[in-house]
Amino acid sequence: MFILRDPSQSLQWPVQVSIPQDGGGIRRYQFTGHFKVLLQAELEQVVEDDERFIAAMLVGWGDDLCDENQAPIPYSDVVREKLAAISYIKHAIITAYWQLSAGRTAKN
């Protein structure tokens, strides 16, 4: 049975971040993003601008997004904007949203 969920509820979804390292390697990390599922009209208004897109759909994160001292970073618009300004984090957030909205299983 299909149950229509209230689209205004946020969903928690893993965000897989690949951080480039010297010498051509990467380190993979994950944090839990809290995403608003955008309705089609909302999506069309923001999808062409990555920063507006992230501002519309990333509405929080879990305690697994931490600073260098491993202390959880509280959600704020300022921190969200700083994350979106880092290309590999921006890419990870957008990828996670498209996986969520397409109903694809998150990969570890």
Short mmCIF file of N, CA, C and O in Angstrom, two decimals:
data_model
loop_
_atom_site.label_atom_id
_atom_site.label_comp_id
_atom_site.label_asym_id
_atom_site.label_seq_id
_atom_site.Cartn_x
_atom_site.Cartn_y
_atom_site.Cartn_z
N MET A 1 0.84 -1.17 0.00
CA MET A 1 0.00 0.00 0.00
C MET A 1 0.89 1.24 0.00
O MET A 1 1.86 1.33 0.74
N PHE A 2 0.57 2.19 -0.85
CA PHE A 2 1.29 3.46 -0.92
C PHE A 2 0.63 4.45 0.02
O PHE A 2 -0.58 4.61 0.00
N ILE A 3 1.43 5.07 0.85
CA ILE A 3 0.91 6.08 1.78
C ILE A 3 1.54 7.42 1.39
O ILE A 3 2.78 7.54 1.37
N LEU A 4 0.73 8.38 1.07
CA LEU A 4 1.22 9.70 0.68
C LEU A 4 1.68 10.44 1.92
O LEU A 4 0.92 10.70 2.83
N ARG A 5 2.96 10.73 1.94
CA ARG A 5 3.57 11.42 3.07
C ARG A 5 3.44 12.93 2.90
O ARG A 5 3.50 13.44 1.78
N ASP A 6 3.28 13.63 4.00
CA ASP A 6 3.22 15.09 3.98
C ASP A 6 4.57 15.61 3.48
O ASP A 6 5.60 15.40 4.12
N PRO A 7 4.61 16.27 2.31
CA PRO A 7 5.89 16.69 1.75
C PRO A 7 6.59 17.80 2.53
O PRO A 7 7.76 18.07 2.30
N SER A 8 5.90 18.40 3.48
CA SER A 8 6.54 19.46 4.26
C SER A 8 7.43 18.90 5.37
O SER A 8 8.22 19.64 5.96
N GLN A 9 7.32 17.61 5.65
CA GLN A 9 8.16 16.98 6.67
C GLN A 9 9.57 16.80 6.10
O GLN A 9 9.75 16.41 4.96
N SER A 10 10.57 17.07 6.94
CA SER A 10 11.94 16.86 6.47
C SER A 10 12.31 15.39 6.62
O SER A 10 11.75 14.66 7.44
N LEU A 11 13.26 14.97 5.80
CA LEU A 11 13.76 13.61 5.82
C LEU A 11 15.25 13.64 6.14
O LEU A 11 15.98 14.51 5.65
N GLN A 12 15.70 12.67 6.92
CA GLN A 12 17.12 12.55 7.20
C GLN A 12 17.73 11.62 6.16
O GLN A 12 17.18 10.56 5.86
N TRP A 13 18.88 12.04 5.62
CA TRP A 13 19.50 11.28 4.54
C TRP A 13 21.02 11.44 4.65
O TRP A 13 21.51 12.54 4.91
N PRO A 14 21.78 10.36 4.41
CA PRO A 14 23.24 10.48 4.50
C PRO A 14 23.81 11.32 3.37
O PRO A 14 23.39 11.20 2.22
N VAL A 15 24.77 12.16 3.74
CA VAL A 15 25.52 12.96 2.77
C VAL A 15 26.95 12.42 2.76
O VAL A 15 27.63 12.45 3.78
N GLN A 16 27.36 11.87 1.63
CA GLN A 16 28.69 11.27 1.48
C GLN A 16 29.64 12.33 0.91
O GLN A 16 29.45 12.76 -0.23
N VAL A 17 30.63 12.74 1.69
CA VAL A 17 31.56 13.77 1.26
C VAL A 17 32.92 13.14 0.99
O VAL A 17 33.48 12.47 1.86
N SER A 18 33.44 13.37 -0.21
CA SER A 18 34.78 12.91 -0.58
C SER A 18 35.71 14.12 -0.55
O SER A 18 35.56 15.04 -1.35
N ILE A 19 36.67 14.11 0.38
CA ILE A 19 37.56 15.25 0.56
C ILE A 19 38.90 14.93 -0.12
O ILE A 19 39.55 13.93 0.22
N PRO A 20 39.30 15.77 -1.07
CA PRO A 20 40.56 15.52 -1.77
C PRO A 20 41.76 15.63 -0.84
O PRO A 20 41.78 16.46 0.07
N GLN A 21 42.75 14.77 -1.08
CA GLN A 21 43.97 14.74 -0.29
C GLN A 21 45.17 14.96 -1.20
O GLN A 21 45.09 14.71 -2.41
N ASP A 22 46.28 15.41 -0.61
CA ASP A 22 47.51 15.55 -1.39
C ASP A 22 47.86 14.23 -2.05
O ASP A 22 47.67 13.16 -1.47
N GLY A 23 48.35 14.30 -3.27
CA GLY A 23 48.79 13.11 -3.98
C GLY A 23 47.70 12.44 -4.79
O GLY A 23 47.92 11.40 -5.38
N GLY A 24 46.50 13.00 -4.80
CA GLY A 24 45.43 12.46 -5.64
C GLY A 24 44.46 11.53 -4.96
O GLY A 24 43.56 11.00 -5.60
N GLY A 25 44.59 11.34 -3.66
CA GLY A 25 43.65 10.47 -2.95
C GLY A 25 42.45 11.25 -2.43
O GLY A 25 42.37 12.48 -2.56
N ILE A 26 41.53 10.53 -1.88
CA ILE A 26 40.37 11.15 -1.22
C ILE A 26 40.11 10.45 0.11
O ILE A 26 40.48 9.29 0.29
N ARG A 27 39.49 11.17 1.01
CA ARG A 27 38.98 10.58 2.26
C ARG A 27 37.49 10.77 2.24
O ARG A 27 36.99 11.85 1.93
N ARG A 28 36.78 9.72 2.59
CA ARG A 28 35.32 9.77 2.58
C ARG A 28 34.79 9.94 4.00
O ARG A 28 35.23 9.24 4.91
N TYR A 29 33.84 10.85 4.12
CA TYR A 29 33.17 11.10 5.39
C TYR A 29 31.67 11.15 5.11
O TYR A 29 31.23 11.30 3.97
N GLN A 30 30.90 11.05 6.17
CA GLN A 30 29.45 11.09 6.03
C GLN A 30 28.85 11.90 7.17
O GLN A 30 29.34 11.84 8.30
N PHE A 31 27.82 12.68 6.86
CA PHE A 31 27.00 13.29 7.89
C PHE A 31 25.55 13.16 7.48
O PHE A 31 25.24 12.88 6.32
N THR A 32 24.67 13.32 8.44
CA THR A 32 23.23 13.19 8.19
C THR A 32 22.65 14.55 7.87
O THR A 32 22.67 15.46 8.70
N GLY A 33 22.15 14.69 6.66
CA GLY A 33 21.47 15.92 6.27
C GLY A 33 19.98 15.81 6.54
O GLY A 33 19.41 14.72 6.45
N HIS A 34 19.37 16.92 6.90
CA HIS A 34 17.91 16.98 7.06
C HIS A 34 17.41 17.78 5.86
O HIS A 34 17.72 18.97 5.72
N PHE A 35 16.64 17.11 5.01
CA PHE A 35 16.23 17.68 3.74
C PHE A 35 14.73 17.91 3.68
O PHE A 35 13.95 17.05 4.10
N LYS A 36 14.36 19.04 3.11
CA LYS A 36 12.97 19.30 2.75
C LYS A 36 12.80 18.82 1.31
O LYS A 36 13.61 19.16 0.44
N VAL A 37 11.78 18.02 1.07
CA VAL A 37 11.48 17.60 -0.29
C VAL A 37 10.73 18.75 -0.96
O VAL A 37 9.65 19.13 -0.52
N LEU A 38 11.35 19.30 -1.98
CA LEU A 38 10.76 20.45 -2.66
C LEU A 38 9.67 20.03 -3.62
O LEU A 38 9.82 19.04 -4.35
N LEU A 39 8.59 20.77 -3.62
CA LEU A 39 7.55 20.56 -4.63
C LEU A 39 8.09 21.05 -5.97
O LEU A 39 9.02 21.86 -6.02
N GLN A 40 7.51 20.59 -7.06
CA GLN A 40 8.02 20.91 -8.39
C GLN A 40 8.15 22.41 -8.62
O GLN A 40 9.16 22.89 -9.14
N ALA A 41 7.16 23.19 -8.21
CA ALA A 41 7.22 24.64 -8.42
C ALA A 41 8.37 25.27 -7.63
O ALA A 41 9.06 26.16 -8.14
N GLU A 42 8.61 24.79 -6.41
CA GLU A 42 9.73 25.29 -5.60
C GLU A 42 11.05 24.92 -6.26
O GLU A 42 11.98 25.73 -6.34
N LEU A 43 11.15 23.69 -6.71
CA LEU A 43 12.36 23.20 -7.34
C LEU A 43 12.72 24.03 -8.57
O LEU A 43 13.87 24.44 -8.74
N GLU A 44 11.74 24.30 -9.40
CA GLU A 44 11.99 25.07 -10.62
C GLU A 44 12.51 26.47 -10.33
O GLU A 44 13.25 27.04 -11.12
N GLN A 45 12.15 27.03 -9.18
CA GLN A 45 12.59 28.38 -8.82
C GLN A 45 14.04 28.43 -8.36
O GLN A 45 14.67 29.48 -8.44
N VAL A 46 14.58 27.32 -7.87
CA VAL A 46 15.92 27.36 -7.26
C VAL A 46 16.95 26.45 -7.89
O VAL A 46 18.14 26.61 -7.64
N VAL A 47 16.56 25.52 -8.72
CA VAL A 47 17.47 24.47 -9.18
C VAL A 47 18.64 25.00 -10.01
O VAL A 47 19.70 24.39 -10.05
N GLU A 48 18.49 26.13 -10.66
CA GLU A 48 19.57 26.67 -11.50
C GLU A 48 20.64 27.40 -10.70
O GLU A 48 21.68 27.75 -11.24
N ASP A 49 20.41 27.64 -9.42
CA ASP A 49 21.37 28.35 -8.56
C ASP A 49 21.69 27.45 -7.37
O ASP A 49 20.86 27.26 -6.49
N ASP A 50 22.90 26.89 -7.36
CA ASP A 50 23.26 25.90 -6.35
C ASP A 50 23.07 26.41 -4.92
O ASP A 50 22.58 25.67 -4.06
N GLU A 51 23.47 27.65 -4.65
CA GLU A 51 23.35 28.17 -3.28
C GLU A 51 21.88 28.31 -2.87
O GLU A 51 21.51 27.96 -1.75
N ARG A 52 21.04 28.82 -3.77
CA ARG A 52 19.59 28.92 -3.46
C ARG A 52 18.97 27.53 -3.33
O ARG A 52 18.10 27.32 -2.48
N PHE A 53 19.41 26.60 -4.16
CA PHE A 53 18.92 25.22 -4.12
C PHE A 53 19.23 24.61 -2.75
O PHE A 53 18.34 24.07 -2.08
N ILE A 54 20.47 24.73 -2.30
CA ILE A 54 20.86 24.17 -1.01
C ILE A 54 20.12 24.87 0.12
O ILE A 54 19.65 24.23 1.07
N ALA A 55 19.96 26.19 0.04
CA ALA A 55 19.24 26.93 1.08
C ALA A 55 17.79 26.47 1.18
O ALA A 55 17.21 26.44 2.28
N ALA A 56 17.20 26.08 0.07
CA ALA A 56 15.80 25.65 0.07
C ALA A 56 15.62 24.23 0.59
O ALA A 56 14.61 23.92 1.23
N MET A 57 16.61 23.36 0.33
CA MET A 57 16.37 21.95 0.66
C MET A 57 17.12 21.43 1.87
O MET A 57 16.66 20.51 2.51
N LEU A 58 18.26 22.02 2.23
CA LEU A 58 18.99 21.55 3.41
C LEU A 58 18.52 22.37 4.61
O LEU A 58 18.84 23.54 4.74
N VAL A 59 17.74 21.73 5.48
CA VAL A 59 17.10 22.46 6.58
C VAL A 59 17.69 22.10 7.94
O VAL A 59 17.21 22.58 8.98
N GLY A 60 18.73 21.29 7.95
CA GLY A 60 19.37 20.92 9.20
C GLY A 60 20.34 19.78 8.97
O GLY A 60 20.52 19.31 7.84
N TRP A 61 20.98 19.34 10.06
CA TRP A 61 21.86 18.18 10.00
C TRP A 61 21.97 17.56 11.37
O TRP A 61 21.59 18.16 12.38
N GLY A 62 22.51 16.36 11.40
CA GLY A 62 22.63 15.62 12.64
C GLY A 62 23.87 16.00 13.43
O GLY A 62 24.70 16.81 13.00
N ASP A 63 24.02 15.37 14.58
CA ASP A 63 25.17 15.61 15.45
C ASP A 63 26.45 15.01 14.89
O ASP A 63 27.50 15.10 15.52
N ASP A 64 26.38 14.37 13.73
CA ASP A 64 27.57 13.79 13.13
C ASP A 64 28.30 14.76 12.20
O ASP A 64 29.29 14.40 11.57
N LEU A 65 27.84 16.01 12.13
CA LEU A 65 28.60 17.06 11.45
C LEU A 65 29.34 17.83 12.55
O LEU A 65 28.71 18.53 13.35
N CYS A 66 30.66 17.63 12.61
CA CYS A 66 31.44 18.09 13.76
C CYS A 66 32.58 19.01 13.34
O CYS A 66 33.02 18.99 12.19
N ASP A 67 33.06 19.77 14.31
CA ASP A 67 34.22 20.62 14.08
C ASP A 67 35.51 19.82 14.31
O ASP A 67 35.46 18.60 14.55
N GLU A 68 36.65 20.50 14.25
CA GLU A 68 37.95 19.81 14.37
C GLU A 68 38.14 19.15 15.74
O GLU A 68 38.96 18.25 15.89
N ASN A 69 37.40 19.60 16.75
CA ASN A 69 37.47 19.00 18.09
C ASN A 69 36.43 17.91 18.29
O ASN A 69 36.19 17.48 19.42
N GLN A 70 35.77 17.52 17.21
CA GLN A 70 34.73 16.50 17.20
C GLN A 70 33.48 16.91 17.99
O GLN A 70 32.73 16.06 18.44
N ALA A 71 33.27 18.21 18.12
CA ALA A 71 32.05 18.72 18.75
C ALA A 71 31.01 18.97 17.66
O ALA A 71 31.33 19.53 16.61
N PRO A 72 29.76 18.54 17.88
CA PRO A 72 28.72 18.77 16.88
C PRO A 72 28.57 20.26 16.57
O PRO A 72 28.64 21.10 17.46
N ILE A 73 28.37 20.56 15.30
CA ILE A 73 28.16 21.93 14.86
C ILE A 73 26.66 22.17 14.76
O ILE A 73 25.99 21.48 13.97
N PRO A 74 26.12 23.12 15.53
CA PRO A 74 24.69 23.40 15.42
C PRO A 74 24.34 23.95 14.03
O PRO A 74 25.15 24.65 13.42
N TYR A 75 23.15 23.63 13.58
CA TYR A 75 22.70 24.13 12.28
C TYR A 75 22.51 25.63 12.34
O TYR A 75 21.96 26.17 13.30
N SER A 76 22.94 26.31 11.30
CA SER A 76 22.63 27.72 11.10
C SER A 76 22.74 28.03 9.62
O SER A 76 23.44 27.32 8.88
N ASP A 77 22.08 29.08 9.19
CA ASP A 77 22.17 29.48 7.79
C ASP A 77 23.61 29.87 7.43
O ASP A 77 24.07 29.59 6.33
N VAL A 78 24.31 30.50 8.37
CA VAL A 78 25.70 30.92 8.12
C VAL A 78 26.59 29.71 7.86
O VAL A 78 27.36 29.69 6.89
N VAL A 79 26.48 28.68 8.69
CA VAL A 79 27.30 27.48 8.49
C VAL A 79 26.88 26.77 7.20
O VAL A 79 27.73 26.30 6.44
N ARG A 80 25.59 26.71 6.94
CA ARG A 80 25.11 26.08 5.69
C ARG A 80 25.73 26.79 4.48
O ARG A 80 26.18 26.15 3.54
N GLU A 81 25.78 28.12 4.51
CA GLU A 81 26.37 28.87 3.41
C GLU A 81 27.87 28.59 3.27
O GLU A 81 28.39 28.50 2.16
N LYS A 82 28.56 28.44 4.41
CA LYS A 82 29.99 28.10 4.37
C LYS A 82 30.20 26.72 3.75
O LYS A 82 31.13 26.52 2.96
N LEU A 83 29.36 25.77 4.12
CA LEU A 83 29.46 24.43 3.53
C LEU A 83 29.22 24.48 2.03
O LEU A 83 29.95 23.86 1.25
N ALA A 84 28.21 25.23 1.61
CA ALA A 84 27.84 25.31 0.20
C ALA A 84 28.92 26.02 -0.62
O ALA A 84 28.97 25.86 -1.84
N ALA A 85 29.79 26.77 0.03
CA ALA A 85 30.86 27.48 -0.67
C ALA A 85 32.05 26.58 -0.98
O ALA A 85 32.94 26.96 -1.74
N ILE A 86 32.09 25.38 -0.38
CA ILE A 86 33.17 24.43 -0.62
C ILE A 86 32.69 23.44 -1.66
O ILE A 86 31.73 22.69 -1.43
N SER A 87 33.34 23.43 -2.81
CA SER A 87 32.79 22.71 -3.97
C SER A 87 32.49 21.24 -3.71
O SER A 87 31.44 20.74 -4.11
N TYR A 88 33.39 20.51 -3.05
CA TYR A 88 33.14 19.08 -2.86
C TYR A 88 32.03 18.81 -1.85
O TYR A 88 31.35 17.80 -1.93
N ILE A 89 31.82 19.73 -0.91
CA ILE A 89 30.69 19.57 0.03
C ILE A 89 29.39 19.94 -0.68
O ILE A 89 28.37 19.25 -0.53
N LYS A 90 29.42 21.03 -1.46
CA LYS A 90 28.24 21.42 -2.23
C LYS A 90 27.79 20.27 -3.13
O LYS A 90 26.60 19.93 -3.15
N HIS A 91 28.74 19.66 -3.83
CA HIS A 91 28.42 18.53 -4.71
C HIS A 91 27.80 17.38 -3.91
O HIS A 91 26.82 16.76 -4.35
N ALA A 92 28.34 17.08 -2.74
CA ALA A 92 27.83 15.98 -1.91
C ALA A 92 26.40 16.24 -1.45
O ALA A 92 25.57 15.33 -1.45
N ILE A 93 26.11 17.47 -1.05
CA ILE A 93 24.76 17.82 -0.58
C ILE A 93 23.76 17.69 -1.72
O ILE A 93 22.68 17.09 -1.56
N ILE A 94 24.11 18.22 -2.88
CA ILE A 94 23.20 18.15 -4.03
C ILE A 94 23.00 16.71 -4.47
O ILE A 94 21.88 16.29 -4.77
N THR A 95 24.07 15.92 -4.50
CA THR A 95 23.95 14.51 -4.87
C THR A 95 23.02 13.77 -3.90
O THR A 95 22.16 12.99 -4.33
N ALA A 96 23.18 14.02 -2.60
CA ALA A 96 22.32 13.37 -1.61
C ALA A 96 20.85 13.74 -1.84
O ALA A 96 19.97 12.88 -1.76
N TYR A 97 20.59 15.01 -2.13
CA TYR A 97 19.20 15.42 -2.37
C TYR A 97 18.62 14.70 -3.58
O TYR A 97 17.49 14.21 -3.53
N TRP A 98 19.37 14.60 -4.68
CA TRP A 98 18.84 13.92 -5.87
C TRP A 98 18.64 12.44 -5.62
O TRP A 98 17.67 11.85 -6.11
N GLN A 99 19.50 11.81 -4.82
CA GLN A 99 19.29 10.40 -4.46
C GLN A 99 17.99 10.26 -3.67
O GLN A 99 17.19 9.36 -3.94
N LEU A 100 17.82 11.13 -2.70
CA LEU A 100 16.60 11.09 -1.87
C LEU A 100 15.36 11.29 -2.74
O LEU A 100 14.41 10.54 -2.66
N SER A 101 15.39 12.32 -3.58
CA SER A 101 14.18 12.65 -4.34
C SER A 101 13.88 11.62 -5.42
O SER A 101 12.73 11.49 -5.83
N ALA A 102 14.91 10.88 -5.86
CA ALA A 102 14.69 9.84 -6.88
C ALA A 102 14.35 8.50 -6.24
O ALA A 102 14.07 7.54 -6.94
N GLY A 103 14.43 8.42 -4.92
CA GLY A 103 14.14 7.17 -4.24
C GLY A 103 15.24 6.15 -4.37
O GLY A 103 15.01 4.96 -4.25
N ARG A 104 16.48 6.61 -4.61
CA ARG A 104 17.62 5.70 -4.69
C ARG A 104 18.14 5.41 -3.29
O ARG A 104 18.22 6.29 -2.46
N THR A 105 18.53 4.20 -3.08
CA THR A 105 19.09 3.81 -1.80
C THR A 105 20.44 4.49 -1.61
O THR A 105 21.26 4.55 -2.53
N ALA A 106 20.65 5.04 -0.41
CA ALA A 106 21.93 5.67 -0.10
C ALA A 106 23.01 4.61 -0.05
O ALA A 106 22.79 3.52 0.47
N LYS A 107 24.18 4.93 -0.56
CA LYS A 107 25.32 3.99 -0.55
C LYS A 107 26.32 4.43 0.48
O LYS A 107 26.57 5.60 0.66
N ASN A 108 26.93 3.46 1.16
CA ASN A 108 27.99 3.77 2.13
C ASN A 108 29.33 3.78 1.46
O ASN A 108 29.66 3.15 0.58
#
